[in-house]
Amino acid sequence: MKNYDETINTVFKRINEYETEKEYKRKFMVKMATSLCCVCFVALLAFGVLKRDWSKKEPPLVTQENSLNPQPTTNKSETEDIPQDKPVVWGEDNDDSTQSMGYAQWNGKRITLSLHNVLIDEKNKDSLIAVGVAFELDDNFLYNGKSLKEYESDIEKEHLILNRMGELLKVGDSLKYKETLYTTGDSDGKKWSKQLYEETVERIGNDLLEKYIIEGQFLKEKLEKDILEYDKEEICRIAFETACEAYNQFAIDNAVKQLEEQNISYEVRIDKGLVAYVTANQFSALKLDNVFFYSLAIKEVEGMDMSEICTDDIITGY
């Protein structure tokens, strides 16, 4: 069994990792979308940033040049009104500098700045543009009879239990003295205020206190063992991710129908990413449901593992 320091470090590492991902569902969907976008960027997803009026300020210059590649193979036959020899504008993933990926509004659509720069460049007027589509999660989407919101709530509940167990691990040796902790103090004479004691007890909960403090003894080793074996939160996370993947597939299937109705070429990738091939004019008129943002897609290359694209630099928020 791990010693106390190792155990408590493990506990609070798990807790802190969760606290940095409170927008877990947002990050999960962005992670799925990054296979379409330029990698190792900083995505400013906070709503305050999304609402900025980019028309009042020129967007940052893209330091990379968009490569023109032959027309890609898609999951749908090329539309008759698009010449077969049209070049395709792609994003690149080999830029050594970090690209700031803020957002602009373009004809009512939220788009990345790299896509914005391509759309306003006259030299791309007659080119097809590879546009990645990222979908907004629908909390009410049902998977196996449960909504995404309920799956996410399960994660919160289990994390709260782990959080309470972690706090008890820190202060259990003091709380075993119960009310005497604020009246006469512990064995060393250290006293808590009554308010601090009551607030701590309320936060941890009697269910845990009664389980791990018995007859004045703090069962620290049992708590350590239970914490290390506690996997309900991870089980809930896996269930949530599975439900999100089901939703993403649903959103893609629905978008494919809409693209076909609008006679737009597209590609559904193995990693469940959706790329539409459109001219600037076609993109202006494009209508898809529940889109979070559009991006400049990366061309897939042989041997490229899109599932391992780094998302650690993505900043998410409310």
mmCIF file of C-alpha atoms in Angstrom, residues 36-41 62-69 89-97 99 114 296-299 304:
data_model
loop_
_atom_site.group_PDB
_atom_site.id
_atom_site.type_symbol
_atom_site.label_atom_id
_atom_site.label_comp_id
_atom_site.label_asym_id
_atom_site.label_seq_id
_atom_site.Cartn_x
_atom_site.Cartn_y
_atom_site.Cartn_z
ATOM 1 C CA LEU A 36 -10.012 18.681 -38.442
ATOM 2 C CA CYS A 37 -8.128 21.779 -37.317
ATOM 3 C CA CYS A 38 -4.552 23.013 -37.060
ATOM 4 C CA VAL A 39 -2.936 21.342 -34.043
ATOM 5 C CA CYS A 40 -1.111 22.785 -31.035
ATOM 6 C CA PHE A 41 -3.149 25.984 -31.085
ATOM 7 C CA VAL A 62 -1.826 33.432 -40.277
ATOM 8 C CA THR A 63 1.891 32.698 -40.289
ATOM 9 C CA GLN A 64 1.498 29.657 -42.515
ATOM 10 C CA GLU A 65 0.448 29.556 -46.130
ATOM 11 C CA ASN A 66 -2.441 27.343 -47.095
ATOM 12 C CA SER A 67 -1.403 24.545 -49.366
ATOM 13 C CA LEU A 68 -3.295 23.752 -52.549
ATOM 14 C CA ASN A 69 -3.731 20.041 -53.056
ATOM 15 C CA VAL A 89 -7.325 24.789 -49.610
ATOM 16 C CA TRP A 90 -6.235 22.921 -46.489
ATOM 17 C CA GLY A 91 -4.829 23.873 -43.115
ATOM 18 C CA GLU A 92 -1.366 22.635 -42.182
ATOM 19 C CA ASP A 93 -0.200 20.891 -39.051
ATOM 20 C CA ASN A 94 3.523 21.523 -39.421
ATOM 21 C CA ASP A 95 3.667 25.161 -38.350
ATOM 22 C CA ASP A 96 6.328 25.522 -35.657
ATOM 23 C CA SER A 97 4.723 28.596 -34.143
ATOM 24 C CA GLN A 99 -1.383 29.730 -33.853
ATOM 25 C CA SER A 114 -7.505 30.672 -40.080
ATOM 26 C CA LEU A 296 -9.942 24.975 -41.714
ATOM 27 C CA ALA A 297 -9.474 21.198 -41.922
ATOM 28 C CA ILE A 298 -6.154 19.388 -41.994
ATOM 29 C CA LYS A 299 -5.461 17.024 -44.864
ATOM 30 C CA MET A 304 -1.273 10.108 -39.087
#
